[in-house]
Coordinates of C-alpha atoms in Angstrom, one line a residue:
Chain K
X1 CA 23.8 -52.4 32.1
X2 CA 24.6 -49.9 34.6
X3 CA 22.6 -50.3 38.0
X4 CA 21.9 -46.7 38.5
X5 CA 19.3 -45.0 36.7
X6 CA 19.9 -42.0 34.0
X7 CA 19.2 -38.4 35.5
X8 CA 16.2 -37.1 33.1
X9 CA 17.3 -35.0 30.5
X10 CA 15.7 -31.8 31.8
X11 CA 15.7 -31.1 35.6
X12 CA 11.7 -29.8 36.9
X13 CA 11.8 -26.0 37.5
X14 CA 10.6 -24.9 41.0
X15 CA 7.7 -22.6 41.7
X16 CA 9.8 -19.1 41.3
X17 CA 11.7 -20.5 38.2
X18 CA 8.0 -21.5 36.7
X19 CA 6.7 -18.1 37.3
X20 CA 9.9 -15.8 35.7
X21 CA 9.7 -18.8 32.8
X22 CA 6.0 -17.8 32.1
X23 CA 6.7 -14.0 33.3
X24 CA 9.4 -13.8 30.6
X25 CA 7.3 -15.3 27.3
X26 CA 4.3 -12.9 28.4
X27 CA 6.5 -9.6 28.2
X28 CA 7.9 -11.1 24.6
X29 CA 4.1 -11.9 23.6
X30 CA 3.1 -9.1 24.7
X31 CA 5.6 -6.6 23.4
X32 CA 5.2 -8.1 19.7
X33 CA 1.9 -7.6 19.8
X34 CA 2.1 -4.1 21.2
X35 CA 4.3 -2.9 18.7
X36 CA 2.4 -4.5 16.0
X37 CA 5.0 -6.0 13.7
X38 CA 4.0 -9.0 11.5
X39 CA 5.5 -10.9 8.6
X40 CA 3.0 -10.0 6.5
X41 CA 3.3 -6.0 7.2
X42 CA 6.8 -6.7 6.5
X43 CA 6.0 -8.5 3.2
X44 CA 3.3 -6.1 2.1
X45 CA 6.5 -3.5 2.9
X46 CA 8.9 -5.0 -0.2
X47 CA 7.4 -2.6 -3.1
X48 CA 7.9 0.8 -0.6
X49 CA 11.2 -0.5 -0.4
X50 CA 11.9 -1.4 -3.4
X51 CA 10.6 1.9 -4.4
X52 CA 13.0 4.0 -2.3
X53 CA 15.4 1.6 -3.5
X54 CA 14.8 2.5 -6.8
X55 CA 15.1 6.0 -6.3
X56 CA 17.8 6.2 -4.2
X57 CA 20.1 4.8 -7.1
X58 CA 22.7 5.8 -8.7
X59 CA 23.8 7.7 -5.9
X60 CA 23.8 11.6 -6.5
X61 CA 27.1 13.1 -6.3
X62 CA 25.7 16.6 -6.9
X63 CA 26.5 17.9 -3.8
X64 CA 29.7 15.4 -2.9
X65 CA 32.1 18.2 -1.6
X66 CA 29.7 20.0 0.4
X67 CA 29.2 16.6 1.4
X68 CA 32.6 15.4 2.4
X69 CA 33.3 18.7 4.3
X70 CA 30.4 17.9 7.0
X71 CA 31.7 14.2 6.8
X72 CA 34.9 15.6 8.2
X73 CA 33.1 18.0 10.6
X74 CA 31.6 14.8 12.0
X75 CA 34.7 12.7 12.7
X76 CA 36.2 16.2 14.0
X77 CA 33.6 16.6 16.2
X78 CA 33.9 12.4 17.1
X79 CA 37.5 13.6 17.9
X80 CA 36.7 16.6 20.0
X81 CA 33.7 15.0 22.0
X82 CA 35.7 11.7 22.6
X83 CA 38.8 13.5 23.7
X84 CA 37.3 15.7 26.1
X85 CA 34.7 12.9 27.5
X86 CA 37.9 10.6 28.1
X87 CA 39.9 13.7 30.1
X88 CA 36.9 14.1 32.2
X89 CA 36.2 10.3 32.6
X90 CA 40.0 10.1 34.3
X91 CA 39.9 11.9 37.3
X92 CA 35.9 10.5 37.7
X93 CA 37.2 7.0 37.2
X94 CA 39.3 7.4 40.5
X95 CA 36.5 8.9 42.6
X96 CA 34.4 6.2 41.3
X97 CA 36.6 3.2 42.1
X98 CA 36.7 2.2 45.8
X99 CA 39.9 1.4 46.6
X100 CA 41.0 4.6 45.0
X101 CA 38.2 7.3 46.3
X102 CA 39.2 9.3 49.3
X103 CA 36.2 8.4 51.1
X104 CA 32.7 6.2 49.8
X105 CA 30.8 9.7 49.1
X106 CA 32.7 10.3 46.2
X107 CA 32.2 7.2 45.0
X108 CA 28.4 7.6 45.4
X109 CA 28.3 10.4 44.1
X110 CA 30.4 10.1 41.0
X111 CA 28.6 6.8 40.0
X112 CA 25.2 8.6 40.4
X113 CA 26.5 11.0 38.0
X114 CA 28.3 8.7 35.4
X115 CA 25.2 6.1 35.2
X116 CA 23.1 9.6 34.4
X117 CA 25.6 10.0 31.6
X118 CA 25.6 7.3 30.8
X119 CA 21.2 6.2 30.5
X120 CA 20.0 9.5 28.7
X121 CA 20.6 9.0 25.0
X122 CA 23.4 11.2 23.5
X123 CA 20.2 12.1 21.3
X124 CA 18.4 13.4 24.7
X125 CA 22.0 15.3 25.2
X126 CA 22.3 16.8 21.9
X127 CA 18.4 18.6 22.3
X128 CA 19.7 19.7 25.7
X129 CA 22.9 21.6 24.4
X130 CA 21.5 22.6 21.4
X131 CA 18.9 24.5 23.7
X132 CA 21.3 25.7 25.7
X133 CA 24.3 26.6 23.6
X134 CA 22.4 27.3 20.2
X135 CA 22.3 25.1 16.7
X136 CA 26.2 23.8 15.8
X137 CA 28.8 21.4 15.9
X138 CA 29.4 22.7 19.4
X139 CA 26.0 21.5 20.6
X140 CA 27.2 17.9 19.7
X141 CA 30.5 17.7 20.9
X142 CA 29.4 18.6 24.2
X143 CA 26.5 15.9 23.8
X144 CA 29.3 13.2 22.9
X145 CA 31.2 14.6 25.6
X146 CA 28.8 13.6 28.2
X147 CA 27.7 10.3 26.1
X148 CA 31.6 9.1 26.0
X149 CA 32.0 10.5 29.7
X150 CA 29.0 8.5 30.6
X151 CA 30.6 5.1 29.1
X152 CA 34.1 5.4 29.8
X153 CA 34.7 6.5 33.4
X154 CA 32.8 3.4 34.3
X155 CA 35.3 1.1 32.4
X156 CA 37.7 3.4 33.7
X157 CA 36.8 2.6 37.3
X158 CA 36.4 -1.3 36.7
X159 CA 40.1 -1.4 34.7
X160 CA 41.5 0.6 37.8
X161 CA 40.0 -1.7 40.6
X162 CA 41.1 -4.5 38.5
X163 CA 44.9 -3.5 38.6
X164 CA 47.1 -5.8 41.0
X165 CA 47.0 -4.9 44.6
X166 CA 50.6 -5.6 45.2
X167 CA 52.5 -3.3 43.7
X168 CA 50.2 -0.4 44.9
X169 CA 51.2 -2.1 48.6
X170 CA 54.2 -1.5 47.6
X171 CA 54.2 1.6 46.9
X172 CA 52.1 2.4 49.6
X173 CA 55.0 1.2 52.1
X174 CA 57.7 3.4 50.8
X175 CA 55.4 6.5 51.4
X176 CA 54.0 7.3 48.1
X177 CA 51.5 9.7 48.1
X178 CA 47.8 9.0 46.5
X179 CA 48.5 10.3 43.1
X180 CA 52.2 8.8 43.1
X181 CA 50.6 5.2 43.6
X182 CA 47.7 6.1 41.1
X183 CA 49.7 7.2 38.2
X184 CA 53.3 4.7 38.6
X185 CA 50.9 1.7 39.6
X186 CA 47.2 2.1 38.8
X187 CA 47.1 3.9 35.6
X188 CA 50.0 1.8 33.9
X189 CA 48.6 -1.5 34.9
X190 CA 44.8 -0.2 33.9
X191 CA 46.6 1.0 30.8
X192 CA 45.8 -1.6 28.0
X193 CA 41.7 -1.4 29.2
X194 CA 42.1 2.5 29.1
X195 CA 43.3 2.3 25.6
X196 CA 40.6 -0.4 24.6
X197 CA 38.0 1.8 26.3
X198 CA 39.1 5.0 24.1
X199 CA 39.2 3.5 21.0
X200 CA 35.6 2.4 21.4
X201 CA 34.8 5.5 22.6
X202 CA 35.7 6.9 19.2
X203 CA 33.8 4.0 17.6
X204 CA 30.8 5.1 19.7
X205 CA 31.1 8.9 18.7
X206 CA 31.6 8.5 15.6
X207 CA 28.5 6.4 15.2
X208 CA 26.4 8.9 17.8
X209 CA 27.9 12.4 15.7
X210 CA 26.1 11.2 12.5
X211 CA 22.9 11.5 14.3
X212 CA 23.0 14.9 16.0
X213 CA 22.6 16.6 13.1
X214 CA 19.0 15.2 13.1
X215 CA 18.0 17.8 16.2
X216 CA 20.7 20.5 15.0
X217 CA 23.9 19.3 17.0
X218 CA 25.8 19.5 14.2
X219 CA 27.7 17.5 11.2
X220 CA 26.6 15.1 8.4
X221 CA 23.3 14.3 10.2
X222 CA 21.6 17.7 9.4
X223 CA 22.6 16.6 5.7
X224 CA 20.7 13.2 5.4
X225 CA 17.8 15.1 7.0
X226 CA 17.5 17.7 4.8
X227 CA 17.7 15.3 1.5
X228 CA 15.2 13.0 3.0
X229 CA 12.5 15.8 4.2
X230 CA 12.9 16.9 0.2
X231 CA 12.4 13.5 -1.4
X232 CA 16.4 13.5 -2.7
X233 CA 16.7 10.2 -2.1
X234 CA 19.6 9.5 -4.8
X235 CA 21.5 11.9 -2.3
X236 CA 20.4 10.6 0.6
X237 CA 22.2 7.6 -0.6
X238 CA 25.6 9.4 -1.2
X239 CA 25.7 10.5 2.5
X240 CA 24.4 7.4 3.8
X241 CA 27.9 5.5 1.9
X242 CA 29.7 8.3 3.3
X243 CA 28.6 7.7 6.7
X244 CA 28.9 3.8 6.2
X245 CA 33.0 4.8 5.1
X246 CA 33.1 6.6 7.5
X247 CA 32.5 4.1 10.5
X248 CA 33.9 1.0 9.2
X249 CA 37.3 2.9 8.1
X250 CA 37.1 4.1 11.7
X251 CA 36.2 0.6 12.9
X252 CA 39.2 -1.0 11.2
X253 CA 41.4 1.6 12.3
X254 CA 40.7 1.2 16.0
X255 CA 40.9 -2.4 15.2
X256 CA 44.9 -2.0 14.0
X257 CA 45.2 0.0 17.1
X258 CA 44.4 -2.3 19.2
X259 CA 45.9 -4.6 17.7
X260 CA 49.0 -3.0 17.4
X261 CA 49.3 -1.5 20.8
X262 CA 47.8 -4.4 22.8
Chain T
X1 CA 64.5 -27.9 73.8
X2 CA 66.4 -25.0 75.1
X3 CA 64.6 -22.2 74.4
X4 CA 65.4 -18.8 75.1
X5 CA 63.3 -15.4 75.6
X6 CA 65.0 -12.3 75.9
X7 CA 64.1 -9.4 74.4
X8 CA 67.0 -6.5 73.4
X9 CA 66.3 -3.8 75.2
X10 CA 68.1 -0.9 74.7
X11 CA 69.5 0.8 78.2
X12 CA 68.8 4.2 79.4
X13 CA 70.9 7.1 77.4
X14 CA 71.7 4.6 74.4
X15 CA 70.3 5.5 71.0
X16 CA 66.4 4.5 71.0
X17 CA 65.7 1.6 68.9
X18 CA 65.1 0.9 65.5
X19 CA 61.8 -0.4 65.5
X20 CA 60.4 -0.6 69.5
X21 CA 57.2 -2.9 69.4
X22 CA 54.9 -3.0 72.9
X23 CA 52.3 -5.1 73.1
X24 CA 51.0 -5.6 70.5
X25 CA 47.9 -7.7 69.3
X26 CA 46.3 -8.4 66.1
X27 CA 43.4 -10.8 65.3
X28 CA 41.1 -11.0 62.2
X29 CA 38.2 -12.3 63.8
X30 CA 37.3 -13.1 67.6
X31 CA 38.2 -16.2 67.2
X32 CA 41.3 -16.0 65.6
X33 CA 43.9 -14.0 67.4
X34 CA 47.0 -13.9 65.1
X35 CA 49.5 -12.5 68.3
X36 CA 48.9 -10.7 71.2
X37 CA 51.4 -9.4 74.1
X38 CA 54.2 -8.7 71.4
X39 CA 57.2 -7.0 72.6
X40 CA 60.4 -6.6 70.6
X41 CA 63.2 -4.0 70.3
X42 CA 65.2 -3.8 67.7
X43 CA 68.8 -2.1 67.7
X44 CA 69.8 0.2 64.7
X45 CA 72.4 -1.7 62.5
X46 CA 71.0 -5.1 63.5
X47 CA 69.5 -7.8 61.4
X48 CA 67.2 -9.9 62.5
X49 CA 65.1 -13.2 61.3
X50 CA 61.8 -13.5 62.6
X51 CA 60.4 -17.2 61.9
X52 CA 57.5 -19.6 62.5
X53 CA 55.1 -22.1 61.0
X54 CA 52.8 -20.9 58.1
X55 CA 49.9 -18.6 60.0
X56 CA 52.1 -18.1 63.1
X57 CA 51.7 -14.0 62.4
X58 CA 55.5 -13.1 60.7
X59 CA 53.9 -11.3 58.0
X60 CA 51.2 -9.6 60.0
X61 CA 53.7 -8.5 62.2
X62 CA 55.6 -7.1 59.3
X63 CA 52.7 -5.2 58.2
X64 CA 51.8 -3.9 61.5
X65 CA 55.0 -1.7 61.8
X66 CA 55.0 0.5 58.3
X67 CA 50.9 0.0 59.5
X68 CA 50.3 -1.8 56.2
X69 CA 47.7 -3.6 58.5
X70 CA 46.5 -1.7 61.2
X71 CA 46.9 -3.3 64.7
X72 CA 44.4 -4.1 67.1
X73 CA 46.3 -3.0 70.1
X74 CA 49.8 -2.0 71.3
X75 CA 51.9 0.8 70.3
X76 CA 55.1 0.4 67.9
X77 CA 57.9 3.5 67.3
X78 CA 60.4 3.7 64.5
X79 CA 63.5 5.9 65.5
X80 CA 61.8 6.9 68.1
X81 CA 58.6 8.3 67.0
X82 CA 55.2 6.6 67.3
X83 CA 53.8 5.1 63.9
X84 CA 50.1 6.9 63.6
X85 CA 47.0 6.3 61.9
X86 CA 47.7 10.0 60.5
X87 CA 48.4 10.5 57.0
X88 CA 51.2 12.5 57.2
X89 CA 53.0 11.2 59.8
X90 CA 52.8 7.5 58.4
X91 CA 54.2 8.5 54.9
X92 CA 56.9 10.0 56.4
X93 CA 57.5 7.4 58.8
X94 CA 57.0 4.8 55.8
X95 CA 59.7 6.6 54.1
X96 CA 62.3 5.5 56.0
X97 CA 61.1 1.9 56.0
X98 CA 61.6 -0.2 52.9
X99 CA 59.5 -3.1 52.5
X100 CA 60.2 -5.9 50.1
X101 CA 57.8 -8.5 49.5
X102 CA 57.4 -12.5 48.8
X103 CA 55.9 -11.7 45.6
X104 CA 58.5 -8.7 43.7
X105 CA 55.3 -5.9 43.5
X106 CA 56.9 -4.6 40.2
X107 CA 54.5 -2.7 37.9
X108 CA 54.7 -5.5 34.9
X109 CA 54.1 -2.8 32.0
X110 CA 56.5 -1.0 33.0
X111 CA 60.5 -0.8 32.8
X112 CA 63.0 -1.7 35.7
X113 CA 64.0 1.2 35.6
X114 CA 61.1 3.1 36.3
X115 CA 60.5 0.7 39.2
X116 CA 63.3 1.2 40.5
X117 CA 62.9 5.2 40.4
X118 CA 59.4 4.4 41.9
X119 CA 61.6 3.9 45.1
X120 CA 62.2 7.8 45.3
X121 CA 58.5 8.5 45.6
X122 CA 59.7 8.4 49.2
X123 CA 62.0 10.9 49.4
X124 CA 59.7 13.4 47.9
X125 CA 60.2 13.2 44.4
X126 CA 56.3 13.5 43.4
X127 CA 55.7 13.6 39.4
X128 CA 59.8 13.5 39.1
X129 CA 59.7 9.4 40.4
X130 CA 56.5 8.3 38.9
X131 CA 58.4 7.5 35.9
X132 CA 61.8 7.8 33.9
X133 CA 60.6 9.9 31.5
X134 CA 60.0 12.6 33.9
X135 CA 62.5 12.0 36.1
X136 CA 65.8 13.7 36.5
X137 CA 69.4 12.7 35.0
X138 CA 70.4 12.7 38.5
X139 CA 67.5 10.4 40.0
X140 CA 68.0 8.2 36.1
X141 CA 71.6 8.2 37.2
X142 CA 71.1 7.1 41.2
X143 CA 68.3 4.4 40.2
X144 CA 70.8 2.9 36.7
X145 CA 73.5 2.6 39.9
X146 CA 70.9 1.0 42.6
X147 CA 70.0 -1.4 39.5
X148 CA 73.7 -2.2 38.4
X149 CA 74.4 -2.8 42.5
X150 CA 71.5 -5.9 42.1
X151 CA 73.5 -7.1 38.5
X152 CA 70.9 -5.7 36.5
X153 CA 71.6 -2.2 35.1
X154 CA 71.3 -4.3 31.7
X155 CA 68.3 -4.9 32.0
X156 CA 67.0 -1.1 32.8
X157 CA 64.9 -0.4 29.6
X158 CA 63.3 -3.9 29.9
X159 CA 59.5 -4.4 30.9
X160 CA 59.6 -6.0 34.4
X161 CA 57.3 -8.6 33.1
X162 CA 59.9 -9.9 30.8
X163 CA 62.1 -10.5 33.9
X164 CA 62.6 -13.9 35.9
X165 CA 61.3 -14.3 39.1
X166 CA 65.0 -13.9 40.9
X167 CA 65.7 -11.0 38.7
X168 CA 62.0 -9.4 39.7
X169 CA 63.0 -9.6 43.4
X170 CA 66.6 -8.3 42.5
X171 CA 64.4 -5.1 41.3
X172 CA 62.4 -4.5 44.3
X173 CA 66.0 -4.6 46.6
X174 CA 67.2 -2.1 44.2
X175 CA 64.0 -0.3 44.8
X176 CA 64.4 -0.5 48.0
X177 CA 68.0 0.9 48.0
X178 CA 66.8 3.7 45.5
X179 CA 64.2 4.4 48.2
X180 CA 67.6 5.0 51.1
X181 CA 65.4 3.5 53.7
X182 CA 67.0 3.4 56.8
X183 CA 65.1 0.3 57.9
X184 CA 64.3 -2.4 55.8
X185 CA 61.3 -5.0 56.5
X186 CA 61.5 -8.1 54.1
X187 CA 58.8 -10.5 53.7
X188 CA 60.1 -14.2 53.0
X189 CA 61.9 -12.5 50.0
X190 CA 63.1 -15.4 49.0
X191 CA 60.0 -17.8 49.4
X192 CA 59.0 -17.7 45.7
X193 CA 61.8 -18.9 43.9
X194 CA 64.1 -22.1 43.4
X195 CA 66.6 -22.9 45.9
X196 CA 69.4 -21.7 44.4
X197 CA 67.9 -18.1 43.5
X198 CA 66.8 -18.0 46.8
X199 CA 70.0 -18.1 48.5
X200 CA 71.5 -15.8 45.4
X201 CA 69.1 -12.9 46.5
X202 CA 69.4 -13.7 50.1
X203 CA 73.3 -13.2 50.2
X204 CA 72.6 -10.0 47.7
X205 CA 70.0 -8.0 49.8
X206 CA 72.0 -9.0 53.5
X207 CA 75.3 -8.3 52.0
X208 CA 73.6 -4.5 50.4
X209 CA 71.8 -3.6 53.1
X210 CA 74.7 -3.9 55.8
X211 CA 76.8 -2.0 53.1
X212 CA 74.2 0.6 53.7
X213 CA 74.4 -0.3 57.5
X214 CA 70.6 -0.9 57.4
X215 CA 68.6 -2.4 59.8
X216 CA 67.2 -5.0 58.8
X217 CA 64.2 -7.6 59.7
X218 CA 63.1 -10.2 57.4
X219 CA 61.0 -13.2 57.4
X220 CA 61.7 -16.4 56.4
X221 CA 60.8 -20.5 56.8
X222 CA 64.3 -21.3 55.9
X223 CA 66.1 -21.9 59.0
X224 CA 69.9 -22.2 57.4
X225 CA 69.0 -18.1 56.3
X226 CA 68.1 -17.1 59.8
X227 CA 71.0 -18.5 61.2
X228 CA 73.4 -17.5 57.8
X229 CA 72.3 -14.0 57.6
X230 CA 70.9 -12.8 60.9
X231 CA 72.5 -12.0 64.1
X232 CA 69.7 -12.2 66.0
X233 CA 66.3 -14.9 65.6
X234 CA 63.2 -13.6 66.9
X235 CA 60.2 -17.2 66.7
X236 CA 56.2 -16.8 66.9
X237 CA 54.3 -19.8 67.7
X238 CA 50.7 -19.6 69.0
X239 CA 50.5 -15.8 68.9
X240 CA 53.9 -15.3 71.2
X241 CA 56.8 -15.0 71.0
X242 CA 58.9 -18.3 72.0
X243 CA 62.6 -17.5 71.2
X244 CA 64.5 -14.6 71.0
X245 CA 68.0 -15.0 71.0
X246 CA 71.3 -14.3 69.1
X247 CA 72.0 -16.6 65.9
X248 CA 75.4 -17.9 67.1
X249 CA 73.7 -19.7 70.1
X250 CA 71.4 -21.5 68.1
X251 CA 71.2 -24.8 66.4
X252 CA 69.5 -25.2 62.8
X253 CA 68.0 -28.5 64.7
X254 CA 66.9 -26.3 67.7
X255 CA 65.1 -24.2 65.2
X256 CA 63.4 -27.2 63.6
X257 CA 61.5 -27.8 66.9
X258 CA 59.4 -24.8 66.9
X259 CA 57.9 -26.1 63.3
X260 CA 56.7 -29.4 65.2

């Protein structure tokens, strides 16, 4: 028998640790009850759902062309809103990390203006440039612009002050200017998280540019609103495999990538 | 222990020296001052070994002259001209100083080629030496021939990250040459690796540089280096300096004294 006595299995908390414990499970009480969801609402839900079920199969392909052409309009516009998010994200990643920023305003600054990216839905975005640059496709690249924008010059800015500090000293000591040391030393070593960022960047977009169309942005989305609001619920189910295609080949894709590359 | 003080002035009308250091202090907190009252001149063409225990201040005071690490007090020149805070003036002045480090400071991902061009960014080269791609056939050319002078122009297309640790620091020399410093600060360059690669890259980057004529400083713990490869030794122990003199009147067992 050992002389010492076991430690108790589960250590007391102290006062402040007792009152986030109890702080904690009255926000989740509360916010189940607030929001009124219940096993039985969900039960009593089944024959609705079975219903729609019903209805939604087999899958109308009526209107598959029409269809697969705003399918493509929304991984265009994926493309297009990714691509331009990630070209301004760049030159924002630098200002925002601190060993790279020519002075700590820029950095303030910029991160100010990436986490506002980056908090307001791209849905928020899409109503904002549809308002100001009329119903389209345009309306929601520019939204997924700012979304991706939002998302990757962060990870940007984290990859970059990751880097190794030595051979940006090096460089440093032989007279390189600030760009010279950011794209021979910062940029190539950051280069595997860039790439990782981007392709879920394109991930996120292509998720996001399905459902601009709901406020006009744009693409596939203004499809699956208009079958819903008129009860065409077989179609409705086309899109909706369309759009689920559509995001897992693009999944799987940026998975080979990455895969491949890194 | 005979030791002996005496730094290398340069006389009035002679060439001005390499590197002139004037007292110069450094400390990282108020109670740790890493030097203080540091004086040395350094004659173009010369090589010197600057040595001391682990924390004596060799590297600091390495960093101090290309301003890698700014110092607390004192004034250094190189060629003449005082090294400044000023953003200009210090990239011009670091482009005549080559550094190479303990650790090689290759860009892993990359080629050893295109670290090697890196060395150009120097010079002036902008976009041109930020990578082989965009560099010229004539800067390719000069940095394949700064890579073949280390033993390595095989190894040009390889990722640096693929390369030992002696081959890394073979690299950064030939950086270093593709750079055309004319003064070359080294930083234990051999510290990091096994004996034998050590005294391989030694004998390489002293026998390069005074090809080139460079002058040359470099730190190092091992003694039978300083006194193999420099012409002058140059010792900091608690923040001064405690030896200066030429190589050829010193003893390897002298040496060993100043490390307690």
């Amino acid at each position: 028998m050992a002389e010492h006595a076991l430690p108790s299995r589960f250590e007391r908390p102290n006062a402040l640790t007792f009152v986030l414990l109890v702080g904690t499970a009255a926000l989740i009480i509360s916010s189940f009850a607030t929001s009124g969801v219940s096993f039985e609402k969900l039960v009593r839900g089944f024959p609705a759902l079975g219903r729609l079920g019903a209805q939604m199969f087999p899958p109308s392909i009526e209107r598959l062309e029409p269809v697969l052409w705003s399918l493509i309009q929304t991984f265009q516009m994926a493309i297009a809103g990714t691509v331009l998010g990630l070209i301004i994200s760049l030159p924002l990643a630098v200002l925002a990390a601190p060993s790279l920023s020519p002075h700590p305003f820029f950095v303030w600054v910029t991160r100010g203006i990436v986490a506002l990216f980056r908090t307001v839905p791209d849905l928020v975005w899409a109503i904002v440039f549809v308002i100001a640059v009329g119903l389209g496709p345009a309306a929601g690249v520019l939204a997924l612009m700012v979304d991706t924008t939002g998302f990757a010059a962060r990870f940007f800015a984290e990859a970059m002050e990751e880097t190794e500090k030595g051979p940006r000293e090096a460089l440093s000591a032989l007279g390189a200017s600030r760009s010279g040391i950011i794209f021979s030393s910062v940029i190539p070593q950051a280069m595997p998280s860039m790439i990782n960022t981007s392709l879920f960047s394109l991930e996120k977009a292509t998720r996001g540019s399905v459902v601009l169309g709901l406020v006009g942005a744009g693409g596939i989305g203004i499809e699956l609103k208009v079958s819903l609001e008129m009860f065409d619920y077989d179609q409705a189910a086309t899109i909706i495999i369309a759009i689920f295609l559509l995001v897992l080949a693009v999944e799987r894709a940026s998975t080979w990538v990455r895969n491949r590359i890194l | 222990m005979n030791l002996q003080v005496q730094a290398f002035e340069p006389a009035a009308g002679q060439i001005p020296a390499a590197i002139s250091i004037r007292n110069l202090s450094k400390s990282f907190s108020a109670s740790k001052t890493v030097f203080s009252g540091i004086n040395i001149d350094i004659a173009p063409g010369s090589l010197v070994a600057l040595i001391g225990a682990n924390g004596a201040g060799k590297s600091t005071l390495l960093r101090c002259i290309p301003r890698l690490i700014d110092p607390d007090g004192g004034e250094i020149e190189v060629q003449g001209q005082k090294v400044l805070r000023d953003a200009r003036n210090l990239r011009r002045l670091r482009s005549k100083i080559g550094f190479v480090f303990q650790k090689h400071n290759l860009v892993g991902r990359l080629s050893s080629l295109t670290n090697v061009i890196h060395g150009a960014q120097g010079r002036g080269y902008g976009v041109a030496a930020w990578n082989q791609a965009f560099a010229s056939s004539a800067i390719r050319a000069q940095a394949l021939d700064c890579l073949d002078r280390v033993g390595l122009a095989p190894t040009a297309a390889q990722r640096a990250d693929s390369l030992s640790g002696g081959q890394s620091q073979r690299v950064a020399i030939a950086r270093a040459l593709m750079q055309q410093p004319d003064i070359v600060l080294a930083d234990e360059p051999a510290a990091s690796l096994d004996p034998q690669a050590g005294d391989e890259v030694m004998q390489l980057f002293v026998t390069l540089m005074q090809m080139e004529a460079k002058t040359v400083v470099f730190s190092s713990h091992n003694l039978t280096h300083a006194l193999q490869f420099a012409d002058r030794v140059i010792a900091i122990a608690g923040g001064k300096i405690v030896l200066d003199a030429p190589s050829r009147s010193l003893g390897e067992a002298e040496l060993r004294g100043l490390y307690g």
